[in-house]
Amino acid sequence: MKMIATARAHPNIAFIKFWGLEDELNRIPANGSLSMNIAPLATTTTVEFDSDLKEDALTLNGVKVTGESLLRAQHFMDRIRRLAGETVYARIHSENNFPMGVGLASSASGFAALALAGTTALGLDLSERALSGLARFGSGSACRSIPGGFVEWLVDPMNGESYAQSMAPPEHWDLADCIVVLSDDHKAVGSEVGMRSAHSSPLQDARVRDADRRLEACRQAILKRDFARLARVTELDSNLMHAVMMTSDPPLYYWHPQSLAVMKAVKAWQGEGLQVTFTLDAGPNVHVITPQENVEEISQCLRRMPGVLDVLIAVPGGPAELVDETGYLRCERYN
Amino acid sequence: MKMIATARAHPNIAFIKFWGLEDELNRIPANGSLSMNIAPLATTTTVEFDSDLKEDALTLNGVKVTGESLLRAQHFMDRIRRLAGETVYARIHSENNFPMGVGLASSASGFAALALAGTTALGLDLSERALSGLARFGSGSACRSIPGGFVEWLVDPMNGESYAQSMAPPEHWDLADCIVVLSDDHKAVGSEVGMRSAHSSPLQDARVRDADRRLEACRQAILKRDFARLARVTELDSNLMHAVMMTSDPPLYYWHPQSLAVMKAVKAWQGEGLQVTFTLDAGPNVHVITPQENVEEISQCLRRMPGVLDVLIAVPGGPAELVDETGYLRCERYN
């Protein structure tokens, strides 16, 4: 058996956010979440098990990874080994095709690709559901990068199962995500650490209690391609998460002044009748969502704003897939 | 009887904010609030009743006021007339000694001065408590500009009474408020209108439910002059209010990008060991609170920041007082 496999996965942008775990051990989130995979942004990861290795080794875009980031990958590999009943270590090579160090989280696409490549290399053939459930142990939002298109992370704390599933394929809705890159700083506080303080905000319970209502509004907006409804619930949900962050102890301020400037520009464009909305993850960059027909106009306006380093254009992406080592698709896994 | 009186009152800046009414008719706030009067900023108002008048007339800094603002003052004058059993109308001349049209709310100092001048001119001699309870019908936060120094607005929905009282005199704590003026726009949505939508935020209930804890923390911080504690609860409370605003339907974005830049500068200065904190009312201007010994250093840093139009320096102020028409103190009313 050749113990090597390569997989590719897209990051995702959440319309309804994940922030805070209900059950840290089983990685059950406090609330369900709903996202869109964003292509062509992708992480491509090759995992090669080798009995000569004394531990897992990881390179990211050709650079050897050490410290906390390596440890996190190793713990995830331990979980894959336990599933397969193996003890052999692996060389992991991971490549992001989107700019590094611009505050774009690559943990979702990274752990989704690692889950698929790692399990395949060890001969496991997991269902999409099992693979998604596995990926969440690497990074919560990684479970949403396993299925394709518009994806919901279902919470099921009763039996400890929690995984994401596609609610609509990428071609369901011609949306675009204009990712406004405002900072090339690495985050001061990563989301996995930051969300541990979510419960210290007086607002987290209220945010979570209201989540089912927002999820249903977002589902309906997507199924009916109702942009105005999507905009309302997406902005509300983003503001709710950042409200929790800014009222946690210690408070987390992920917004930059220019993030707010972009948000306000989006509100002004809405006032002029444009279909456009915004959402921010745990970082300063603003995801400006709009029908693809508006991308040219909106991305030009965004590029002219002060403080904008770059605007990346993304569209709904497919599921995590096996590819050959050059990155070409090896098979259509889920269809 | 000469039916004329002049009164002066300071605006106030709230450490624990008022946002949303529990009982609109009786003007009972959803939660208690706690503020500091800020001198030398003041509104000086002369009320002269004249039986020749057909309605109340109002000038603000020499300019005739009409429309909604006049109506609001007239309704308040009706309440004073009912108290006194009078029907005569008045000329009202009101002067703010702080820049107008820079987004600084003058309704607190304005209605406090109007309450004192109006009742005095009609021969009423209300207690501080009654005067404060009256002022809240003009503008909620006006009740906190009647007593001096550090002031708490007590909620007492049981008997429909609600008024503010001083918890410490101005000289109790040598704090300063460096008011960072970022905009000369008038607010798009005034606070009296904006707060009517407070209940539409999924976060308002949680903000209100947690208010007693914050009030107690703030009381203790003020009584013990514990700056670090004051800073924590003040920033949290400001962020909680703006969280409610930004998640209301429709959302209210009072922060400007530069407001966030000032907030983040304050956080950075705290990191360097400076005693400094921030709070924002329903507008973009940032109130940077610090011990008076830091004012020179901090106001210079603030003035150098981009977008800063002006920095006004204020210190704890006394109660609303009767003055002669030239603005000189006529008597020490409450001591």
XYZ file of C-alpha atoms in Angstrom:
670
model
C 0.000 0.000 0.000
C 1.351 3.394 -0.984
C 0.650 5.493 2.098
C 0.419 8.816 0.336
C -2.484 11.027 -0.733
C -3.080 14.629 -1.766
C -6.249 16.587 -1.127
C -7.457 20.091 -1.805
C -10.038 22.093 0.146
C -11.394 25.621 -0.021
C -11.674 28.017 2.901
C -15.221 29.111 3.724
C -16.875 32.319 4.792
C -19.642 31.995 7.362
C -22.897 33.918 7.045
C -23.918 32.531 10.444
C -20.802 32.295 12.594
C -19.312 29.692 14.886
C -17.964 31.329 18.054
C -17.643 29.307 21.221
C -17.848 25.615 22.034
C -20.645 24.082 24.066
C -18.512 20.994 24.742
C -14.773 21.501 24.330
C -13.852 17.811 24.602
C -16.235 16.695 21.859
C -15.873 19.937 19.915
C -19.617 20.617 19.909
C -20.233 24.252 18.965
C -22.500 26.527 20.995
C -24.603 27.146 17.874
C -25.010 25.890 14.342
C -23.348 27.825 11.547
C -23.761 28.307 7.822
C -21.106 29.146 5.255
C -20.068 29.244 1.631
C -16.870 27.632 0.382
C -14.749 30.159 -1.469
C -12.883 29.183 -4.644
C -10.352 29.423 -6.180
C -8.770 29.937 -2.752
C -7.559 26.539 -1.640
C -5.140 24.575 0.470
C -3.541 21.540 -1.208
C -2.015 19.066 1.211
C 0.014 15.913 0.633
C 0.347 13.412 3.468
C 2.964 10.675 3.158
C 3.292 8.134 5.953
C 6.811 6.759 6.374
C 7.866 4.181 8.987
C 11.327 5.787 9.148
C 9.908 8.985 10.713
C 10.104 9.570 14.473
C 7.353 12.192 14.430
C 5.069 14.029 12.018
C 6.805 16.770 10.044
C 4.973 19.682 8.434
C 5.883 22.234 5.817
C 3.568 25.108 4.873
C 4.297 26.708 1.511
C 7.735 25.083 1.651
C 8.598 26.377 5.126
C 9.142 23.952 8.006
C 6.507 24.467 10.713
C 7.421 24.113 14.408
C 5.960 24.979 17.808
C 2.241 25.262 18.530
C 1.166 24.971 14.902
C 3.098 21.730 14.437
C 1.714 20.353 17.699
C -1.841 21.103 16.601
C -1.305 19.200 13.331
C 0.330 16.303 15.197
C -2.597 15.972 17.578
C -4.906 15.853 14.614
C -2.744 13.183 12.951
C -2.905 11.154 16.197
C -6.675 11.127 15.818
C -6.402 9.857 12.234
C -3.936 7.170 13.329
C -6.303 6.011 16.089
C -9.120 5.753 13.541
C -6.935 3.590 11.281
C -5.227 1.618 14.045
C -1.828 2.768 12.795
C 1.185 4.245 14.577
C 3.286 5.442 11.651
C 4.229 9.118 11.277
C 3.884 11.276 8.216
C 5.468 14.039 6.177
C 2.862 16.712 5.475
C 3.308 19.286 2.748
C 0.668 21.968 2.622
C 0.331 24.786 0.089
C -2.064 27.716 0.164
C -2.710 29.350 -3.201
C -3.844 32.548 -1.494
C -1.551 35.166 0.029
C -0.200 34.114 3.418
C 0.140 36.477 6.330
C -2.711 38.705 5.211
C -4.937 37.697 8.059
C -6.875 35.136 6.038
C -7.526 32.077 8.147
C -6.266 28.964 6.410
C -7.108 26.596 9.253
C -10.488 25.631 7.769
C -9.130 24.663 4.341
C -5.943 23.339 5.948
C -7.561 20.856 8.321
C -10.191 19.856 5.755
C -7.459 18.978 3.247
C -5.420 17.260 5.956
C -8.403 15.197 7.096
C -9.087 13.938 3.574
C -5.441 13.361 2.585
C -4.484 11.821 5.931
C -7.376 9.351 6.111
C -7.024 8.401 2.432
C -3.275 7.812 2.792
C -4.014 5.344 5.590
C -6.575 3.530 3.460
C -9.639 4.828 5.280
C -12.620 5.636 3.091
C -14.728 7.858 5.330
C -18.149 9.154 4.402
C -18.444 12.885 3.848
C -20.250 13.101 7.164
C -17.526 11.226 9.063
C -14.803 13.229 7.355
C -16.538 16.502 8.235
C -17.022 15.372 11.829
C -13.318 14.483 11.959
C -12.137 17.787 10.459
C -13.816 19.787 13.217
C -11.281 18.419 15.704
C -8.522 20.202 13.761
C -10.379 23.487 13.530
C -14.095 23.918 14.108
C -14.850 25.652 10.832
C -12.825 23.025 8.894
C -15.856 20.730 9.034
C -17.639 23.209 6.750
C -14.874 22.958 4.127
C -15.492 19.234 3.521
C -18.908 19.428 1.741
C -19.337 21.694 -1.299
C -21.112 24.973 -1.969
C -23.407 26.336 0.740
C -22.808 24.339 3.892
C -24.429 24.050 7.307
C -22.657 22.775 10.406
C -25.286 20.862 12.344
C -25.130 20.702 16.108
C -26.168 17.441 17.673
C -24.989 17.450 21.253
C -27.259 14.520 22.168
C -25.087 11.813 20.671
C -21.871 13.788 20.473
C -21.992 13.816 16.688
C -21.512 17.098 14.919
C -20.763 17.557 11.248
C -21.515 19.782 8.289
C -23.526 19.060 5.174
C -24.170 20.853 1.930
C -27.519 22.601 1.631
C -26.950 23.791 -1.964
C -24.231 23.219 -4.575
C -21.832 26.029 -5.607
C -23.780 26.753 -8.814
C -27.012 27.337 -6.840
C -26.314 31.063 -6.482
C -23.860 33.251 -8.420
C -22.508 35.097 -5.428
C -19.037 36.527 -5.128
C -16.909 37.295 -2.103
C -14.683 40.352 -2.546
C -12.195 39.812 0.247
C -10.889 43.197 1.335
C -7.387 42.658 2.699
C -6.648 45.415 5.214
C -3.815 44.022 7.221
C -0.774 41.869 6.734
C -0.424 41.378 10.481
C -0.922 37.991 11.945
C -3.838 37.995 14.348
C -2.920 38.930 17.913
C -5.367 36.313 19.194
C -6.248 33.345 16.985
C -9.878 32.313 16.802
C -9.413 28.950 18.526
C -7.959 30.728 21.558
C -10.195 33.799 21.305
C -13.441 31.861 21.325
C -12.550 30.221 24.633
C -13.439 33.549 26.249
C -16.812 33.809 24.464
C -18.723 32.831 27.626
C -17.155 35.768 29.515
C -19.248 38.192 27.447
C -22.652 39.082 28.927
C -23.940 38.792 25.338
C -22.837 35.288 24.281
C -25.893 33.489 25.695
C -28.249 35.872 23.900
C -26.298 35.465 20.653
C -26.499 31.683 20.924
C -30.160 31.603 21.987
C -31.110 33.629 18.910
C -29.047 31.469 16.530
C -31.785 29.085 15.353
C -33.870 32.035 14.184
C -30.912 33.439 12.236
C -30.037 30.035 10.791
C -33.568 29.597 9.502
C -33.588 33.119 8.004
C -30.244 32.414 6.327
C -31.372 29.002 5.001
C -34.485 30.584 3.513
C -32.477 33.462 2.029
C -30.091 31.025 0.335
C -32.750 28.590 -0.870
C -34.801 31.460 -2.346
C -31.758 33.474 -3.473
C -33.202 36.397 -1.501
C -30.263 38.782 -1.337
C -31.885 41.446 0.856
C -32.732 38.831 3.478
C -29.246 37.311 3.275
C -27.748 40.777 3.757
C -29.818 41.526 6.848
C -29.056 38.293 8.649
C -25.408 38.153 7.566
C -24.589 41.637 8.846
C -26.552 41.055 12.029
C -24.750 37.784 12.689
C -21.331 39.293 12.019
C -22.101 42.212 14.327
C -23.386 39.828 17.000
C -20.138 37.853 16.960
C -17.981 40.967 17.088
C -20.222 42.344 19.851
C -19.443 39.225 21.893
C -15.740 39.581 21.105
C -15.591 43.246 22.107
C -17.445 42.572 25.366
C -15.441 39.500 26.385
C -12.935 39.612 29.231
C -10.388 40.560 28.020
C -12.106 42.259 25.070
C -11.093 41.265 21.546
C -11.057 44.008 18.938
C -10.663 42.318 15.565
C -12.062 45.261 13.582
C -9.613 47.838 12.298
C -10.787 51.413 11.740
C -10.709 50.639 8.020
C -12.889 47.550 8.560
C -15.577 49.880 9.848
C -14.961 52.245 6.916
C -15.618 49.360 4.497
C -18.719 48.277 6.447
C -20.072 51.820 6.278
C -19.279 52.052 2.561
C -21.302 48.858 2.050
C -24.207 50.368 3.993
C -24.001 53.488 1.803
C -23.993 51.385 -1.389
C -27.034 49.488 -0.087
C -28.686 52.861 0.347
C -28.043 53.503 -3.344
C -29.842 50.254 -4.197
C -26.858 47.939 -4.740
C -27.100 44.285 -3.703
C -24.099 44.045 -1.426
C -23.425 42.959 2.140
C -20.499 42.348 4.482
C -19.278 39.896 7.056
C -16.072 39.663 9.094
C -14.453 36.610 10.628
C -12.035 36.806 13.549
C -9.835 39.346 11.809
C -9.907 42.800 10.247
C -10.507 41.772 6.627
C -13.983 42.384 5.300
C -15.770 39.864 3.107
C -17.969 41.922 0.805
C -20.609 39.606 -0.652
C -22.434 40.549 -3.838
C -23.950 38.939 -6.931
C -21.147 38.183 -9.423
C -22.488 40.795 -11.878
C -21.510 43.544 -9.386
C -17.963 42.347 -8.757
C -16.220 44.646 -11.226
C -17.902 47.791 -9.930
C -17.638 46.954 -6.252
C -14.084 45.634 -6.258
C -12.941 48.798 -8.056
C -14.603 50.973 -5.425
C -13.057 48.866 -2.665
C -9.552 49.055 -4.166
C -9.767 52.848 -4.145
C -10.435 52.992 -0.396
C -7.534 54.041 1.846
C -5.838 51.204 3.723
C -6.962 48.505 1.289
C -3.933 46.334 0.475
C -5.699 43.981 -1.912
C -9.129 42.714 -2.939
C -9.314 38.966 -3.659
C -12.295 37.756 -5.664
C -13.824 34.399 -4.777
C -16.915 32.464 -5.861
C -18.768 29.501 -4.324
C -16.438 26.501 -4.177
C -16.872 22.740 -4.286
C -16.111 20.108 -1.668
C -12.748 18.883 -0.418
C -11.361 16.580 -3.087
C -8.516 14.199 -3.769
C -6.115 15.532 -6.372
C -2.828 14.312 -7.784
C 0.358 15.783 -6.404
C 0.410 18.519 -9.023
C -2.940 19.692 -7.736
C -5.059 18.265 -10.577
C -8.314 16.725 -9.547
C -7.932 12.973 -9.010
C -11.546 12.060 -8.629
C -14.919 13.539 -7.953
C -15.419 12.212 -4.504
C -18.912 13.257 -3.575
C -21.459 13.221 -6.356
C -43.983 88.249 40.696
C -41.214 88.520 38.129
C -41.669 85.346 36.102
C -38.099 85.040 34.935
C -35.180 82.858 35.972
C -31.840 81.754 34.560
C -30.176 78.417 35.260
C -27.007 76.694 34.183
C -26.352 72.956 33.917
C -23.480 70.802 32.729
C -23.723 67.936 30.273
C -22.720 64.549 31.664
C -20.835 61.572 30.377
C -22.183 58.177 31.416
C -19.891 55.370 32.564
C -22.938 53.095 32.735
C -25.268 54.049 29.895
C -28.983 54.639 29.556
C -30.290 53.046 26.350
C -33.930 52.079 26.100
C -37.013 52.783 28.186
C -38.829 50.154 30.216
C -41.910 52.374 30.389
C -42.134 55.043 27.701
C -45.095 56.895 29.240
C -43.477 57.323 32.657
C -39.966 57.582 31.204
C -38.645 54.714 33.328
C -35.324 53.508 31.875
C -34.614 49.846 31.194
C -31.587 50.051 33.496
C -29.964 52.394 35.988
C -27.099 54.555 34.788
C -24.135 56.362 36.281
C -22.402 59.477 35.007
C -20.105 62.398 35.717
C -21.116 65.979 35.041
C -18.571 67.674 32.801
C -17.527 71.277 33.415
C -16.894 73.894 32.178
C -19.208 72.720 29.404
C -22.604 74.144 30.216
C -25.961 75.267 28.930
C -27.296 78.518 30.389
C -31.016 79.029 29.909
C -33.277 81.951 30.715
C -37.019 81.378 30.882
C -39.318 84.399 30.922
C -43.056 83.848 31.138
C -45.099 86.536 29.425
C -48.905 86.637 29.248
C -48.689 88.370 25.850
C -47.231 85.249 24.222
C -49.408 82.846 22.189
C -46.918 79.982 22.470
C -43.482 79.202 23.861
C -40.625 80.604 21.771
C -37.087 79.249 21.880
C -33.719 80.538 20.739
C -30.565 78.433 20.932
C -27.319 80.425 20.825
C -29.341 83.324 19.432
C -30.992 81.341 16.639
C -34.762 80.834 16.587
C -35.642 77.150 16.964
C -38.592 75.648 15.060
C -39.981 72.230 14.153
C -39.419 69.082 16.199
C -36.911 70.677 18.580
C -39.306 73.496 19.455
C -42.170 71.033 19.908
C -40.084 68.956 22.300
C -39.332 72.033 24.441
C -42.985 73.104 24.354
C -44.167 69.709 25.576
C -41.704 69.963 28.425
C -42.944 73.484 29.271
C -46.525 72.129 29.332
C -45.417 69.739 32.062
C -43.934 72.593 34.104
C -47.110 74.644 33.654
C -49.249 71.725 34.837
C -47.073 71.425 37.951
C -47.543 75.124 38.712
C -51.175 75.335 37.674
C -50.300 78.052 35.153
C -51.166 78.522 31.481
C -48.817 81.353 30.503
C -46.218 80.888 27.744
C -42.539 81.726 27.877
C -39.579 83.066 25.945
C -36.664 80.678 26.338
C -33.112 81.725 25.541
C -30.564 78.969 25.739
C -26.796 79.239 25.255
C -24.267 76.433 25.038
C -20.692 77.432 25.844
C -19.376 74.438 23.940
C -19.113 74.145 20.155
C -22.459 73.369 18.543
C -22.858 70.969 15.687
C -19.878 68.846 16.683
C -22.003 65.909 17.668
C -22.001 66.754 21.378
C -25.399 66.127 22.853
C -26.684 69.218 24.599
C -30.075 67.774 25.480
C -28.958 66.677 28.972
C -27.614 70.072 30.018
C -30.363 71.796 28.036
C -33.348 70.135 29.704
C -31.690 70.249 33.139
C -31.229 74.009 32.835
C -34.727 74.405 31.403
C -36.267 72.394 34.252
C -34.586 74.531 36.897
C -35.158 77.899 35.178
C -38.722 77.076 34.137
C -39.902 75.872 37.545
C -38.142 78.710 39.370
C -39.646 81.328 37.067
C -43.113 80.000 37.940
C -42.340 80.187 41.658
C -41.982 76.450 42.208
C -39.246 75.410 44.609
C -38.743 71.753 43.759
C -36.427 69.454 45.660
C -33.380 68.207 43.777
C -35.085 64.825 43.537
C -38.292 66.264 42.085
C -36.355 68.470 39.692
C -34.288 65.514 38.487
C -37.403 63.397 38.074
C -38.956 66.224 36.061
C -35.907 66.765 33.838
C -35.994 63.147 32.618
C -39.217 63.930 30.729
C -37.283 66.367 28.549
C -34.416 64.013 27.879
C -33.657 60.895 29.907
C -30.058 61.733 30.670
C -31.029 65.293 31.692
C -32.037 63.935 35.112
C -28.345 63.182 35.722
C -27.369 66.808 35.050
C -29.411 68.115 38.013
C -27.297 66.754 40.921
C -23.548 67.479 41.049
C -20.399 65.432 40.501
C -20.788 61.667 40.125
C -24.446 60.891 39.679
C -26.592 57.785 39.568
C -29.999 57.594 37.900
C -32.056 55.273 40.072
C -34.759 53.147 38.540
C -37.850 52.695 40.615
C -40.545 51.309 38.386
C -42.694 50.255 41.379
C -44.058 53.681 42.155
C -43.276 55.290 38.824
C -40.672 57.537 40.429
C -37.298 57.732 38.790
C -34.638 60.327 39.490
C -30.907 60.799 39.818
C -28.831 61.558 42.894
C -25.231 62.440 43.535
C -23.047 59.635 44.847
C -19.915 61.797 45.186
C -19.155 65.507 44.750
C -17.035 66.772 41.826
C -13.909 67.103 43.994
C -14.109 63.425 45.017
C -11.911 62.307 42.124
C -9.631 64.413 39.896
C -10.688 62.858 36.624
C -10.681 64.570 33.272
C -12.678 63.923 30.137
C -10.745 64.620 26.930
C -13.589 64.847 24.431
C -12.262 63.856 21.035
C -14.351 65.661 18.439
C -14.304 63.618 15.232
C -17.279 64.906 13.353
C -19.151 68.105 12.806
C -22.096 66.238 11.356
C -25.358 66.244 13.168
C -26.316 62.736 14.183
C -28.279 60.841 11.543
C -30.429 59.310 14.284
C -30.810 61.135 17.601
C -30.579 59.106 20.770
C -34.206 59.603 21.818
C -35.355 58.118 18.521
C -32.527 55.568 18.255
C -33.162 53.998 21.620
C -36.754 53.208 20.698
C -35.345 50.375 18.602
C -33.189 49.007 21.449
C -35.586 46.101 22.066
C -35.168 44.960 18.438
C -31.596 43.878 19.210
C -31.209 40.252 20.368
C -28.687 41.657 22.865
C -30.658 44.359 24.704
C -32.184 42.017 27.314
C -28.767 40.590 28.175
C -27.289 44.097 28.420
C -30.072 45.183 30.764
C -30.021 42.007 32.868
C -26.299 42.477 33.508
C -26.659 46.179 34.395
C -26.897 45.859 38.201
C -23.564 44.032 38.272
C -21.937 46.764 36.196
C -23.532 49.531 38.270
C -22.155 48.013 41.451
C -18.684 47.626 39.905
C -18.796 51.236 38.763
C -20.014 52.521 42.160
C -17.196 50.673 43.907
C -14.637 51.919 41.380
C -15.724 55.529 41.934
C -15.999 55.293 45.726
C -12.520 53.704 45.953
C -11.038 55.765 43.103
C -10.007 52.478 41.495
C -9.139 53.545 37.965
C -8.412 50.092 36.537
C -11.816 48.879 37.665
C -13.532 51.994 36.321
C -11.772 51.472 32.977
C -12.889 47.843 32.657
C -16.540 48.471 33.404
C -16.722 51.743 31.447
C -15.347 50.254 28.238
C -17.475 47.137 28.639
C -20.606 49.201 29.153
C -19.881 51.457 26.175
C -19.232 48.414 23.978
C -22.426 46.767 25.235
C -24.512 49.787 24.264
C -22.906 50.077 20.834
C -23.322 46.304 20.397
C -27.064 46.751 20.946
C -27.108 49.690 18.547
C -25.275 47.827 15.777
C -27.532 44.775 16.132
C -30.818 46.681 16.250
C -33.242 46.658 13.341
C -32.320 48.835 11.509
C -28.755 48.802 12.827
C -27.292 52.045 14.178
C -23.615 52.639 13.525
C -22.585 55.615 15.657
C -18.875 54.765 15.604
C -16.767 56.318 12.884
C -13.621 54.517 11.707
C -11.650 57.136 13.635
C -13.670 56.431 16.793
C -12.316 52.887 16.666
C -8.815 54.248 15.981
C -9.031 56.338 19.177
C -10.412 53.379 21.158
C -7.515 51.226 19.966
C -5.004 53.970 20.797
C -6.429 54.047 24.327
C -6.041 50.263 24.577
C -2.425 50.594 23.421
C -1.734 53.333 26.003
C -3.244 51.109 28.695
C -0.806 48.437 27.567
C 1.997 50.911 28.244
C 0.710 51.382 31.788
C -1.230 54.647 31.399
C -4.419 55.196 33.401
C -6.805 55.978 30.584
C -10.142 54.666 29.358
C -12.809 55.511 26.797
C -16.548 55.697 26.434
C -18.827 56.787 23.575
C -22.354 58.096 23.736
C -24.754 57.935 20.788
C -22.291 59.599 18.448
C -18.809 59.225 16.998
C -16.938 61.405 19.510
C -14.810 59.564 22.030
C -14.686 60.580 25.677
C -11.185 59.700 26.829
C -11.209 59.594 30.637
C -7.975 59.908 32.585
C -6.654 61.351 35.862
C -6.139 65.105 35.424
C -2.343 64.721 35.723
C -2.321 62.861 32.368
C -4.396 65.383 30.446
C -1.510 67.273 28.855
C 0.187 64.145 27.534
C -2.954 62.379 26.386
C -4.676 65.357 24.782
C -1.506 66.094 22.791
C -1.403 62.509 21.514
C -5.100 62.691 20.650
C -4.731 65.974 18.768
C -2.056 64.407 16.566
C -4.349 61.599 15.407
C -5.799 61.874 11.898
C -9.432 62.964 11.730
C -9.408 64.658 15.126
C -11.057 68.078 14.749
C -10.681 69.165 18.357
C -10.104 67.884 21.875
C -12.180 69.579 24.589
C -10.980 69.162 28.166
C -13.579 68.789 30.912
C -13.483 67.995 34.621
C -16.175 66.855 37.085
C -18.890 69.484 37.284
C -21.336 70.643 39.938
C -25.140 70.551 39.996
C -27.595 72.593 37.966
C -27.690 76.053 39.512
C -29.531 79.337 39.325
C -27.398 82.128 37.927
C -28.037 85.750 37.029
C -28.693 86.569 33.416
C -25.042 87.222 32.721
C -24.321 83.652 33.766
C -22.888 84.448 37.221
C -23.898 82.112 39.976
C -26.966 83.475 41.772
C -27.029 81.082 44.670
C -25.665 77.755 45.763
C -28.821 75.773 45.542
C -27.920 72.384 46.884
C -25.359 72.333 49.653
